Amino acid sequence: SQKIEQNSEALNIQEGKTATLTCNYTNYSPAYLQWYRQDPGRGPVFLLLIRENEKEKRKERLKVTFDTTLKQSLFHITASQPADSATYLCALGDNAGKSTFGDGTTLTVKP
Amino acid sequence: EPEVTQTPSHQVTQMGQEVILRCVPISNHLYFYWYRQILGQKVEFLVSFYNNEISEKSEIFDDQFSVERPDGSNFTLKIRSTKLEDSAMYFCASKEQGIQETQYFGPGTRLLVL
């Protein structure tokens, strides 16, 4: 069956460091992959989308890589700030446009 | 910036009652979705809707659920006879034309079934 795994439920880092979050998947061939941010009690907020034929995408302090051979995406936040503390969701998209979400990784950036 | 809106933000209902959750997608979007998130769990796909019909639905989306786009702006999710396990956050999402475009989510409706 399809499986999406995001690394450790919680990740704690010091302000200014780079946070790296992992999304691994099995039994799935996504057409694209999205990363969302979710704060408690709120809806997912779109951050970045990367397609299957793309290797890397950047947006300000965010970078996403996508390796369809390893079946893995890495999400990096550079120069992290306490305001980056949230749960980050990986979502795989299929050719029907449906998204399948991972459990999320809760990032805490300590001042 | 355009955004997806949802009403109500919170809904409390008795088991067995019908509820209608409302969404206004972003105006030029053509694909519409409902997802739910039980407290502490992952976001789960319920249904997708395009060209005035359901394009895909999950196992969760049984006969108790229905969706409708009654006019040019609203997109609704109806749960006919609510169960305790329907308690969750329900998110509406929409996207522009094009399969490989991102979905934009609304703020959600928190449904509590007593």
Short mmCIF file of C-alpha atoms in Angstrom, two decimals:
data_model
loop_
_atom_site.label_atom_id
_atom_site.label_comp_id
_atom_site.label_asym_id
_atom_site.label_seq_id
_atom_site.Cartn_x
_atom_site.Cartn_y
_atom_site.Cartn_z
CA SER A 1 0.00 0.00 0.00
CA GLN A 2 1.05 3.62 -0.44
CA LYS A 3 3.08 5.03 2.37
CA ILE A 4 4.41 8.53 3.05
CA GLU A 5 6.84 9.00 5.90
CA GLN A 6 8.07 12.28 7.24
CA ASN A 7 11.11 12.19 9.47
CA SER A 8 10.66 12.31 13.21
CA GLU A 9 7.47 13.77 14.51
CA ALA A 10 9.38 16.63 16.10
CA LEU A 11 12.51 18.54 15.16
CA ASN A 12 14.16 21.08 17.47
CA ILE A 13 16.83 23.44 16.21
CA GLN A 14 18.54 26.64 17.25
CA GLU A 15 17.66 29.95 15.62
CA GLY A 16 19.86 30.71 12.65
CA LYS A 17 20.51 27.08 11.78
CA THR A 18 19.17 25.25 8.74
CA ALA A 19 16.22 22.94 9.31
CA THR A 20 16.03 19.91 7.05
CA LEU A 21 12.82 17.92 6.85
CA THR A 22 12.47 14.64 4.99
CA CYS A 23 9.60 13.08 3.10
CA ASN A 24 9.95 9.50 1.89
CA TYR A 25 7.34 7.56 0.00
CA THR A 26 6.78 4.00 -1.20
CA ASN A 27 4.41 2.36 -3.67
CA TYR A 28 3.64 5.72 -5.20
CA SER A 29 4.60 7.62 -8.34
CA PRO A 30 3.62 11.23 -7.71
CA ALA A 31 3.30 13.70 -10.54
CA TYR A 32 4.32 16.46 -8.16
CA LEU A 33 4.99 17.11 -4.51
CA GLN A 34 3.95 20.00 -2.29
CA TRP A 35 5.08 21.30 1.05
CA TYR A 36 2.63 23.04 3.35
CA ARG A 37 2.89 24.75 6.69
CA GLN A 38 0.18 24.16 9.28
CA ASP A 39 -0.25 26.04 12.52
CA PRO A 40 -2.44 24.60 15.32
CA GLY A 41 -6.13 24.79 14.48
CA ARG A 42 -5.49 26.29 11.05
CA GLY A 43 -5.59 25.08 7.47
CA PRO A 44 -2.48 24.05 5.52
CA VAL A 45 -0.70 27.00 3.90
CA PHE A 46 1.04 26.32 0.61
CA LEU A 47 4.79 26.86 0.50
CA LEU A 48 6.33 25.15 -2.53
CA LEU A 49 5.42 22.75 -5.33
CA ILE A 50 7.96 20.68 -7.23
CA ARG A 51 7.16 18.53 -10.25
CA GLU A 52 8.48 15.05 -11.01
CA ASN A 53 10.83 16.35 -13.70
CA GLU A 54 12.32 19.00 -11.41
CA LYS A 55 15.21 18.45 -9.05
CA GLU A 56 15.17 21.58 -6.94
CA LYS A 57 13.02 24.62 -6.20
CA ARG A 58 13.80 27.68 -4.12
CA LYS A 59 11.74 30.45 -2.61
CA GLU A 60 13.39 32.96 -0.33
CA ARG A 61 14.77 30.94 2.62
CA LEU A 62 13.08 27.72 1.47
CA LYS A 63 14.51 25.01 -0.73
CA VAL A 64 12.94 21.75 -1.85
CA THR A 65 14.61 18.84 -3.60
CA PHE A 66 12.87 15.92 -5.24
CA ASP A 67 14.57 12.63 -6.05
CA THR A 68 12.18 10.24 -7.78
CA THR A 69 14.80 7.49 -7.77
CA LEU A 70 15.25 7.61 -4.02
CA LYS A 71 11.53 8.44 -3.64
CA GLN A 72 12.44 11.28 -1.37
CA SER A 73 11.98 15.01 -0.97
CA LEU A 74 14.02 17.24 1.32
CA PHE A 75 12.71 20.56 2.59
CA HIS A 76 15.21 23.08 3.91
CA ILE A 77 14.63 26.29 5.83
CA THR A 78 17.82 28.33 6.05
CA ALA A 79 18.53 30.96 8.70
CA SER A 80 15.61 29.61 10.71
CA GLN A 81 13.62 31.89 12.98
CA PRO A 82 11.28 31.18 15.93
CA ALA A 83 8.42 32.28 13.64
CA ASP A 84 9.18 29.24 11.46
CA SER A 85 7.99 26.99 14.29
CA ALA A 86 5.03 25.01 12.93
CA THR A 87 4.08 21.63 11.52
CA TYR A 88 5.28 21.05 7.96
CA LEU A 89 3.32 18.72 5.73
CA CYS A 90 4.51 16.87 2.67
CA ALA A 91 1.74 16.15 0.15
CA LEU A 92 2.09 14.01 -2.97
CA GLY A 93 -0.07 14.88 -5.96
CA ASP A 94 -1.32 12.43 -8.55
CA ASN A 95 -2.45 12.96 -12.13
CA ALA A 96 -6.03 13.35 -10.96
CA GLY A 97 -5.01 16.33 -8.85
CA LYS A 98 -5.63 14.65 -5.52
CA SER A 99 -3.11 15.20 -2.69
CA THR A 100 -2.04 12.53 -0.22
CA PHE A 101 -0.52 13.91 2.94
CA GLY A 102 2.16 12.69 5.30
CA ASP A 103 1.78 12.92 9.07
CA GLY A 104 3.84 16.10 9.25
CA THR A 105 6.93 17.14 11.16
CA THR A 106 6.63 19.65 13.98
CA LEU A 107 9.53 22.08 13.87
CA THR A 108 10.50 24.15 16.91
CA VAL A 109 13.09 26.87 16.43
CA LYS A 110 14.55 28.01 19.72
CA PRO A 111 15.84 31.57 20.16
CA GLU B 1 -4.65 38.05 -2.22
CA PRO B 2 -7.63 35.78 -3.03
CA GLU B 3 -8.31 33.05 -0.52
CA VAL B 4 -10.64 30.16 0.15
CA THR B 5 -13.20 30.92 2.84
CA GLN B 6 -15.26 28.50 4.91
CA THR B 7 -18.30 28.82 7.15
CA PRO B 8 -19.00 28.19 9.90
CA SER B 9 -15.65 28.13 11.66
CA HIS B 10 -17.10 25.87 14.36
CA GLN B 11 -20.15 23.61 14.35
CA VAL B 12 -21.49 21.54 17.21
CA THR B 13 -24.22 19.04 16.42
CA GLN B 14 -25.99 16.05 17.91
CA MET B 15 -25.32 12.59 16.56
CA GLY B 16 -27.75 11.75 13.78
CA GLN B 17 -28.27 15.35 12.71
CA GLU B 18 -27.46 16.70 9.27
CA VAL B 19 -24.79 19.33 8.80
CA ILE B 20 -23.81 21.43 5.81
CA LEU B 21 -20.34 22.88 5.62
CA ARG B 22 -19.85 25.75 3.23
CA CYS B 23 -16.90 26.89 1.20
CA VAL B 24 -16.26 29.71 -1.24
CA PRO B 25 -13.31 28.69 -3.44
CA ILE B 26 -11.02 31.18 -5.15
CA SER B 27 -13.03 32.68 -7.98
CA ASN B 28 -11.12 31.53 -11.07
CA HIS B 29 -10.44 28.03 -9.74
CA LEU B 30 -12.02 25.04 -11.41
CA TYR B 31 -11.14 22.09 -9.18
CA PHE B 32 -12.59 21.74 -5.69
CA TYR B 33 -11.79 19.39 -2.84
CA TRP B 34 -12.81 18.44 0.65
CA TYR B 35 -10.34 17.02 3.16
CA ARG B 36 -10.70 16.24 6.81
CA GLN B 37 -8.27 16.07 9.72
CA ILE B 38 -9.17 14.23 12.89
CA LEU B 39 -7.44 15.77 15.89
CA GLY B 40 -3.80 14.71 16.01
CA GLN B 41 -3.98 12.82 12.70
CA LYS B 42 -3.03 13.51 9.11
CA VAL B 43 -5.02 15.42 6.55
CA GLU B 44 -7.17 12.92 4.60
CA PHE B 45 -8.69 13.30 1.16
CA LEU B 46 -12.47 13.01 0.96
CA VAL B 47 -13.58 14.07 -2.50
CA SER B 48 -12.66 16.04 -5.58
CA PHE B 49 -15.11 17.90 -7.81
CA TYR B 50 -14.71 19.23 -11.32
CA ASN B 51 -17.11 20.32 -14.03
CA ASN B 52 -20.07 19.91 -11.70
CA GLU B 53 -19.43 16.32 -10.83
CA ILE B 54 -17.39 14.21 -8.45
CA SER B 55 -14.13 13.17 -10.10
CA GLU B 56 -12.79 11.05 -7.26
CA LYS B 57 -13.79 10.06 -3.74
CA SER B 58 -12.13 8.15 -0.94
CA GLU B 59 -13.41 5.24 1.12
CA ILE B 60 -14.33 7.71 3.84
CA PHE B 61 -16.77 9.46 1.51
CA ASP B 62 -19.66 7.02 1.88
CA ASP B 63 -23.36 7.50 1.24
CA GLN B 64 -23.67 9.79 4.25
CA PHE B 65 -21.64 12.43 2.43
CA SER B 66 -22.56 14.55 -0.54
CA VAL B 67 -21.16 17.61 -2.25
CA GLU B 68 -22.80 20.30 -4.27
CA ARG B 69 -21.96 23.48 -6.10
CA PRO B 70 -25.38 25.14 -5.90
CA ASP B 71 -24.31 28.37 -7.59
CA GLY B 72 -21.26 29.93 -9.17
CA SER B 73 -19.45 30.55 -5.92
CA ASN B 74 -20.35 28.11 -3.15
CA PHE B 75 -19.18 24.53 -2.70
CA THR B 76 -20.84 22.55 0.08
CA LEU B 77 -20.27 19.32 1.96
CA LYS B 78 -23.31 17.69 3.52
CA ILE B 79 -23.17 14.96 6.12
CA ARG B 80 -26.63 13.44 6.31
CA SER B 81 -26.60 11.67 9.65
CA THR B 82 -23.56 12.58 11.67
CA LYS B 83 -21.66 10.06 13.77
CA LEU B 84 -19.30 10.67 16.67
CA GLU B 85 -16.36 9.72 14.47
CA ASP B 86 -17.20 12.51 12.02
CA SER B 87 -15.79 14.98 14.54
CA ALA B 88 -12.83 16.59 12.79
CA MET B 89 -11.59 19.68 11.01
CA TYR B 90 -12.95 19.83 7.50
CA PHE B 91 -10.93 21.71 4.93
CA CYS B 92 -12.05 22.90 1.55
CA ALA B 93 -9.41 23.42 -1.14
CA SER B 94 -9.43 24.68 -4.69
CA LYS B 95 -7.06 24.99 -7.58
CA GLU B 96 -6.82 26.58 -10.99
CA GLN B 97 -7.12 24.70 -14.21
CA GLY B 98 -4.22 22.30 -14.59
CA ILE B 99 -3.63 19.07 -12.73
CA GLN B 100 -0.15 19.97 -11.55
CA GLU B 101 -1.12 23.13 -9.81
CA THR B 102 -1.20 23.56 -6.10
CA GLN B 103 -4.30 23.37 -3.96
CA TYR B 104 -5.12 26.31 -1.75
CA PHE B 105 -6.81 25.46 1.51
CA GLY B 106 -9.44 27.27 3.52
CA PRO B 107 -9.16 27.83 7.27
CA GLY B 108 -11.39 24.85 8.03
CA THR B 109 -14.61 24.11 9.92
CA ARG B 110 -14.21 22.38 13.23
CA LEU B 111 -17.09 19.90 13.55
CA LEU B 112 -17.92 18.38 16.90
CA VAL B 113 -20.54 15.64 17.04
CA LEU B 114 -21.95 14.92 20.49
#
